[in-house]
mmCIF file with all atom_site columns, C-alpha atoms in Angstrom:
data_model
loop_
_atom_site.group_PDB
_atom_site.id
_atom_site.type_symbol
_atom_site.label_atom_id
_atom_site.label_alt_id
_atom_site.label_comp_id
_atom_site.label_asym_id
_atom_site.label_entity_id
_atom_site.label_seq_id
_atom_site.pdbx_PDB_ins_code
_atom_site.Cartn_x
_atom_site.Cartn_y
_atom_site.Cartn_z
_atom_site.occupancy
_atom_site.B_iso_or_equiv
_atom_site.pdbx_formal_charge
_atom_site.auth_seq_id
_atom_site.auth_comp_id
_atom_site.auth_asym_id
_atom_site.auth_atom_id
_atom_site.pdbx_PDB_model_num
ATOM 1   C CA . VAL A 1 1   ? 97.103  103.901 95.060  1.00 0.00 ? 1469 VAL A CA 1
ATOM 2   C CA . GLN A 1 2   ? 94.848  103.007 92.125  1.00 0.00 ? 1470 GLN A CA 1
ATOM 3   C CA . LEU A 1 3   ? 91.380  101.563 92.633  1.00 0.00 ? 1471 LEU A CA 1
ATOM 4   C CA . GLN A 1 4   ? 89.371  99.498  90.169  1.00 0.00 ? 1472 GLN A CA 1
ATOM 5   C CA . ALA A 1 5   ? 85.729  98.800  90.982  1.00 0.00 ? 1473 ALA A CA 1
ATOM 6   C CA . SER A 1 6   ? 83.630  96.131  89.318  1.00 0.00 ? 1474 SER A CA 1
ATOM 7   C CA . GLY A 1 7   ? 80.608  93.933  89.841  1.00 0.00 ? 1475 GLY A CA 1
ATOM 8   C CA . GLY A 1 8   ? 77.780  96.306  89.042  1.00 0.00 ? 1476 GLY A CA 1
ATOM 9   C CA . GLY A 1 9   ? 74.938  95.407  86.733  1.00 0.00 ? 1477 GLY A CA 1
ATOM 10  C CA . LEU A 1 10  ? 71.215  95.190  86.203  1.00 0.00 ? 1478 LEU A CA 1
ATOM 11  C CA . VAL A 1 11  ? 69.319  93.355  88.926  1.00 0.00 ? 1479 VAL A CA 1
ATOM 12  C CA . GLN A 1 12  ? 65.685  93.012  89.877  1.00 0.00 ? 1480 GLN A CA 1
ATOM 13  C CA . ALA A 1 13  ? 64.373  94.611  93.017  1.00 0.00 ? 1481 ALA A CA 1
ATOM 14  C CA . GLY A 1 14  ? 65.032  92.270  95.904  1.00 0.00 ? 1482 GLY A CA 1
ATOM 15  C CA . GLY A 1 15  ? 68.098  90.831  94.215  1.00 0.00 ? 1483 GLY A CA 1
ATOM 16  C CA . SER A 1 16  ? 71.754  90.860  95.160  1.00 0.00 ? 1484 SER A CA 1
ATOM 17  C CA . LEU A 1 17  ? 75.139  91.802  93.789  1.00 0.00 ? 1485 LEU A CA 1
ATOM 18  C CA . ARG A 1 18  ? 78.689  91.719  95.060  1.00 0.00 ? 1486 ARG A CA 1
ATOM 19  C CA . LEU A 1 19  ? 80.813  94.710  94.196  1.00 0.00 ? 1487 LEU A CA 1
ATOM 20  C CA . SER A 1 20  ? 84.586  94.441  94.273  1.00 0.00 ? 1488 SER A CA 1
ATOM 21  C CA . CYS A 1 21  ? 87.336  97.013  94.353  1.00 0.00 ? 1489 CYS A CA 1
ATOM 22  C CA . VAL A 1 22  ? 90.934  96.004  93.732  1.00 0.00 ? 1490 VAL A CA 1
ATOM 23  C CA . ALA A 1 23  ? 93.725  98.281  94.878  1.00 0.00 ? 1491 ALA A CA 1
ATOM 24  C CA . SER A 1 24  ? 97.192  98.523  93.409  1.00 0.00 ? 1492 SER A CA 1
ATOM 25  C CA . GLY A 1 25  ? 100.245 100.650 93.935  1.00 0.00 ? 1493 GLY A CA 1
ATOM 26  C CA . GLY A 1 26  ? 100.194 100.757 97.712  1.00 0.00 ? 1494 GLY A CA 1
ATOM 27  C CA . THR A 1 27  ? 100.170 98.611  100.830 1.00 0.00 ? 1495 THR A CA 1
ATOM 28  C CA . PHE A 1 28  ? 96.492  97.815  101.000 1.00 0.00 ? 1496 PHE A CA 1
ATOM 29  C CA . SER A 1 29  ? 96.411  97.053  104.724 1.00 0.00 ? 1497 SER A CA 1
ATOM 30  C CA . ARG A 1 30  ? 97.464  100.638 105.447 1.00 0.00 ? 1498 ARG A CA 1
ATOM 31  C CA . TYR A 1 31  ? 94.266  102.036 103.969 1.00 0.00 ? 1499 TYR A CA 1
ATOM 32  C CA . TYR A 1 32  ? 90.826  102.602 105.366 1.00 0.00 ? 1500 TYR A CA 1
ATOM 33  C CA . MET A 1 33  ? 88.350  101.705 102.614 1.00 0.00 ? 1501 MET A CA 1
ATOM 34  C CA . GLY A 1 34  ? 84.916  103.065 101.878 1.00 0.00 ? 1502 GLY A CA 1
ATOM 35  C CA . TRP A 1 35  ? 82.068  102.760 99.414  1.00 0.00 ? 1503 TRP A CA 1
ATOM 36  C CA . PHE A 1 36  ? 80.029  105.726 98.228  1.00 0.00 ? 1504 PHE A CA 1
ATOM 37  C CA . ARG A 1 37  ? 77.293  106.059 95.658  1.00 0.00 ? 1505 ARG A CA 1
ATOM 38  C CA . ARG A 1 38  ? 75.808  108.751 93.484  1.00 0.00 ? 1506 ARG A CA 1
ATOM 39  C CA . ALA A 1 39  ? 72.336  108.510 92.013  1.00 0.00 ? 1507 ALA A CA 1
ATOM 40  C CA . PRO A 1 40  ? 71.230  110.737 89.116  1.00 0.00 ? 1508 PRO A CA 1
ATOM 41  C CA . GLY A 1 41  ? 70.466  114.226 90.346  1.00 0.00 ? 1509 GLY A CA 1
ATOM 42  C CA . LYS A 1 42  ? 71.715  113.508 93.851  1.00 0.00 ? 1510 LYS A CA 1
ATOM 43  C CA . ASP A 1 43  ? 74.863  114.171 95.814  1.00 0.00 ? 1511 ASP A CA 1
ATOM 44  C CA . ARG A 1 44  ? 77.418  111.493 96.448  1.00 0.00 ? 1512 ARG A CA 1
ATOM 45  C CA . GLU A 1 45  ? 76.591  109.679 99.662  1.00 0.00 ? 1513 GLU A CA 1
ATOM 46  C CA . PHE A 1 46  ? 78.447  107.416 102.035 1.00 0.00 ? 1514 PHE A CA 1
ATOM 47  C CA . VAL A 1 47  ? 77.432  103.767 101.987 1.00 0.00 ? 1515 VAL A CA 1
ATOM 48  C CA . ALA A 1 48  ? 79.921  101.808 104.112 1.00 0.00 ? 1516 ALA A CA 1
ATOM 49  C CA . GLY A 1 49  ? 83.444  101.878 105.493 1.00 0.00 ? 1517 GLY A CA 1
ATOM 50  C CA . ILE A 1 50  ? 85.888  99.373  106.933 1.00 0.00 ? 1518 ILE A CA 1
ATOM 51  C CA . ARG A 1 51  ? 89.042  99.798  108.975 1.00 0.00 ? 1519 ARG A CA 1
ATOM 52  C CA . ASN A 1 52  ? 92.468  98.701  107.799 1.00 0.00 ? 1520 ASN A CA 1
ATOM 53  C CA . SER A 1 53  ? 92.375  95.310  109.491 1.00 0.00 ? 1521 SER A CA 1
ATOM 54  C CA . GLY A 1 54  ? 88.699  94.698  108.778 1.00 0.00 ? 1522 GLY A CA 1
ATOM 55  C CA . ASP A 1 55  ? 87.855  94.530  112.474 1.00 0.00 ? 1523 ASP A CA 1
ATOM 56  C CA . SER A 1 56  ? 85.263  97.296  112.403 1.00 0.00 ? 1524 SER A CA 1
ATOM 57  C CA . THR A 1 57  ? 82.732  98.551  109.891 1.00 0.00 ? 1525 THR A CA 1
ATOM 58  C CA . SER A 1 58  ? 80.360  101.466 109.516 1.00 0.00 ? 1526 SER A CA 1
ATOM 59  C CA . TYR A 1 59  ? 77.169  101.811 107.455 1.00 0.00 ? 1527 TYR A CA 1
ATOM 60  C CA . ALA A 1 60  ? 74.725  104.432 106.346 1.00 0.00 ? 1528 ALA A CA 1
ATOM 61  C CA . ASP A 1 61  ? 71.367  103.928 108.016 1.00 0.00 ? 1529 ASP A CA 1
ATOM 62  C CA . SER A 1 62  ? 69.713  103.397 104.645 1.00 0.00 ? 1530 SER A CA 1
ATOM 63  C CA . VAL A 1 63  ? 71.724  100.241 103.933 1.00 0.00 ? 1531 VAL A CA 1
ATOM 64  C CA . LYS A 1 64  ? 72.213  98.695  107.366 1.00 0.00 ? 1532 LYS A CA 1
ATOM 65  C CA . ALA A 1 65  ? 71.169  95.036  107.538 1.00 0.00 ? 1533 ALA A CA 1
ATOM 66  C CA . ARG A 1 66  ? 71.114  94.844  103.716 1.00 0.00 ? 1534 ARG A CA 1
ATOM 67  C CA . PHE A 1 67  ? 74.686  95.664  102.714 1.00 0.00 ? 1535 PHE A CA 1
ATOM 68  C CA . THR A 1 68  ? 77.914  94.160  104.030 1.00 0.00 ? 1536 THR A CA 1
ATOM 69  C CA . ILE A 1 69  ? 81.393  95.552  103.536 1.00 0.00 ? 1537 ILE A CA 1
ATOM 70  C CA . SER A 1 70  ? 84.392  93.265  103.874 1.00 0.00 ? 1538 SER A CA 1
ATOM 71  C CA . ARG A 1 71  ? 88.005  93.143  102.777 1.00 0.00 ? 1539 ARG A CA 1
ATOM 72  C CA . ASP A 1 72  ? 90.680  90.632  101.956 1.00 0.00 ? 1540 ASP A CA 1
ATOM 73  C CA . ASN A 1 73  ? 94.067  92.188  102.565 1.00 0.00 ? 1541 ASN A CA 1
ATOM 74  C CA . THR A 1 74  ? 95.817  89.232  100.921 1.00 0.00 ? 1542 THR A CA 1
ATOM 75  C CA . ARG A 1 75  ? 93.976  90.036  97.679  1.00 0.00 ? 1543 ARG A CA 1
ATOM 76  C CA . ASN A 1 76  ? 94.104  93.851  98.010  1.00 0.00 ? 1544 ASN A CA 1
ATOM 77  C CA . THR A 1 77  ? 90.341  93.845  97.615  1.00 0.00 ? 1545 THR A CA 1
ATOM 78  C CA . VAL A 1 78  ? 87.355  95.370  99.352  1.00 0.00 ? 1546 VAL A CA 1
ATOM 79  C CA . TYR A 1 79  ? 83.868  94.027  98.739  1.00 0.00 ? 1547 TYR A CA 1
ATOM 80  C CA . LEU A 1 80  ? 80.356  95.318  99.106  1.00 0.00 ? 1548 LEU A CA 1
ATOM 81  C CA . GLN A 1 81  ? 77.660  92.671  99.255  1.00 0.00 ? 1549 GLN A CA 1
ATOM 82  C CA . VAL A 1 82  ? 74.364  94.327  98.405  1.00 0.00 ? 1550 VAL A CA 1
ATOM 83  C CA . ASN A 1 83  ? 71.196  92.408  99.198  1.00 0.00 ? 1551 ASN A CA 1
ATOM 84  C CA . SER A 1 84  ? 67.473  93.126  99.059  1.00 0.00 ? 1552 SER A CA 1
ATOM 85  C CA . LEU A 1 85  ? 68.076  95.829  96.487  1.00 0.00 ? 1553 LEU A CA 1
ATOM 86  C CA . LYS A 1 86  ? 65.561  98.619  96.181  1.00 0.00 ? 1554 LYS A CA 1
ATOM 87  C CA . ALA A 1 87  ? 64.924  101.106 93.403  1.00 0.00 ? 1555 ALA A CA 1
ATOM 88  C CA . GLU A 1 88  ? 66.556  103.808 95.507  1.00 0.00 ? 1556 GLU A CA 1
ATOM 89  C CA . ASP A 1 89  ? 69.812  101.821 95.614  1.00 0.00 ? 1557 ASP A CA 1
ATOM 90  C CA . ALA A 1 90  ? 70.351  102.403 91.895  1.00 0.00 ? 1558 ALA A CA 1
ATOM 91  C CA . ALA A 1 91  ? 73.477  104.526 91.494  1.00 0.00 ? 1559 ALA A CA 1
ATOM 92  C CA . VAL A 1 92  ? 77.083  104.544 90.447  1.00 0.00 ? 1560 VAL A CA 1
ATOM 93  C CA . TYR A 1 93  ? 79.057  102.989 93.293  1.00 0.00 ? 1561 TYR A CA 1
ATOM 94  C CA . TYR A 1 94  ? 82.566  104.201 94.035  1.00 0.00 ? 1562 TYR A CA 1
ATOM 95  C CA . CYS A 1 95  ? 85.255  102.776 96.250  1.00 0.00 ? 1563 CYS A CA 1
ATOM 96  C CA . ALA A 1 96  ? 87.609  105.111 98.054  1.00 0.00 ? 1564 ALA A CA 1
ATOM 97  C CA . ALA A 1 97  ? 90.744  104.861 100.168 1.00 0.00 ? 1565 ALA A CA 1
ATOM 98  C CA . LYS A 1 98  ? 92.435  106.829 102.900 1.00 0.00 ? 1566 LYS A CA 1
ATOM 99  C CA . ARG A 1 99  ? 95.768  105.929 104.413 1.00 0.00 ? 1567 ARG A CA 1
ATOM 100 C CA . LEU A 1 100 ? 95.437  105.657 108.195 1.00 0.00 ? 1568 LEU A CA 1
ATOM 101 C CA . ILE A 1 101 ? 97.785  104.453 110.891 1.00 0.00 ? 1569 ILE A CA 1
ATOM 102 C CA . LEU A 1 102 ? 96.548  101.380 112.732 1.00 0.00 ? 1570 LEU A CA 1
ATOM 103 C CA . THR A 1 103 ? 95.940  103.302 115.952 1.00 0.00 ? 1571 THR A CA 1
ATOM 104 C CA . ASP A 1 104 ? 93.548  105.675 114.202 1.00 0.00 ? 1572 ASP A CA 1
ATOM 105 C CA . VAL A 1 105 ? 90.130  104.310 115.148 1.00 0.00 ? 1573 VAL A CA 1
ATOM 106 C CA . ARG A 1 106 ? 87.960  106.722 113.213 1.00 0.00 ? 1574 ARG A CA 1
ATOM 107 C CA . HIS A 1 107 ? 85.338  105.696 110.742 1.00 0.00 ? 1575 HIS A CA 1
ATOM 108 C CA . LEU A 1 108 ? 85.320  107.932 107.690 1.00 0.00 ? 1576 LEU A CA 1
ATOM 109 C CA . SER A 1 109 ? 81.927  108.834 106.273 1.00 0.00 ? 1577 SER A CA 1
ATOM 110 C CA . THR A 1 110 ? 82.473  111.992 104.248 1.00 0.00 ? 1578 THR A CA 1
ATOM 111 C CA . ALA A 1 111 ? 83.973  112.146 100.799 1.00 0.00 ? 1579 ALA A CA 1
ATOM 112 C CA . PHE A 1 112 ? 86.550  114.832 101.545 1.00 0.00 ? 1580 PHE A CA 1
ATOM 113 C CA . GLN A 1 113 ? 88.244  112.523 104.070 1.00 0.00 ? 1581 GLN A CA 1
ATOM 114 C CA . TYR A 1 114 ? 89.373  110.163 101.302 1.00 0.00 ? 1582 TYR A CA 1
ATOM 115 C CA . ASP A 1 115 ? 92.398  110.611 99.086  1.00 0.00 ? 1583 ASP A CA 1
ATOM 116 C CA . TYR A 1 116 ? 91.872  108.025 96.356  1.00 0.00 ? 1584 TYR A CA 1
ATOM 117 C CA . TRP A 1 117 ? 88.855  107.068 94.280  1.00 0.00 ? 1585 TRP A CA 1
ATOM 118 C CA . GLY A 1 118 ? 87.940  104.349 91.837  1.00 0.00 ? 1586 GLY A CA 1
ATOM 119 C CA . GLN A 1 119 ? 86.106  104.944 88.592  1.00 0.00 ? 1587 GLN A CA 1
ATOM 120 C CA . GLY A 1 120 ? 82.716  103.650 89.717  1.00 0.00 ? 1588 GLY A CA 1
ATOM 121 C CA . THR A 1 121 ? 80.501  100.739 88.801  1.00 0.00 ? 1589 THR A CA 1
ATOM 122 C CA . GLN A 1 122 ? 76.861  101.131 87.821  1.00 0.00 ? 1590 GLN A CA 1
ATOM 123 C CA . VAL A 1 123 ? 74.089  99.380  89.737  1.00 0.00 ? 1591 VAL A CA 1
ATOM 124 C CA . THR A 1 124 ? 70.684  99.431  88.072  1.00 0.00 ? 1592 THR A CA 1
ATOM 125 C CA . VAL A 1 125 ? 67.593  98.075  89.789  1.00 0.00 ? 1593 VAL A CA 1
ATOM 126 C CA . SER A 1 126 ? 64.541  97.031  87.804  1.00 0.00 ? 1594 SER A CA 1
ATOM 127 C CA . SER A 1 127 ? 61.085  96.714  89.295  1.00 0.00 ? 1595 SER A CA 1
#
């Protein structure tokens, strides 16, 4: 499956963005989807994940209550709504996918668990 992320940009602290990731080449509803980010000089870190059907989500503590992950399986798209942005949220954001059977109820929060990655979209936060 191929992933194409978009929606990044320059935003003031406290502002919002909606990131999108469109998947192609596979049956989207068979994939667990996640968002990661990498800031300059830092390791890639998990941001949020969502199960195949969208019925359950998982978040890093640093973004809980500010970020929301969602998906539209009819549009083969996963979204990340980012609100109340802080300087420390500035990073390249990546979407990732892992094929899971529907009875697999895990949430995936480490990069090595994913098989497919998008190219990233830059989020810059100005003060």
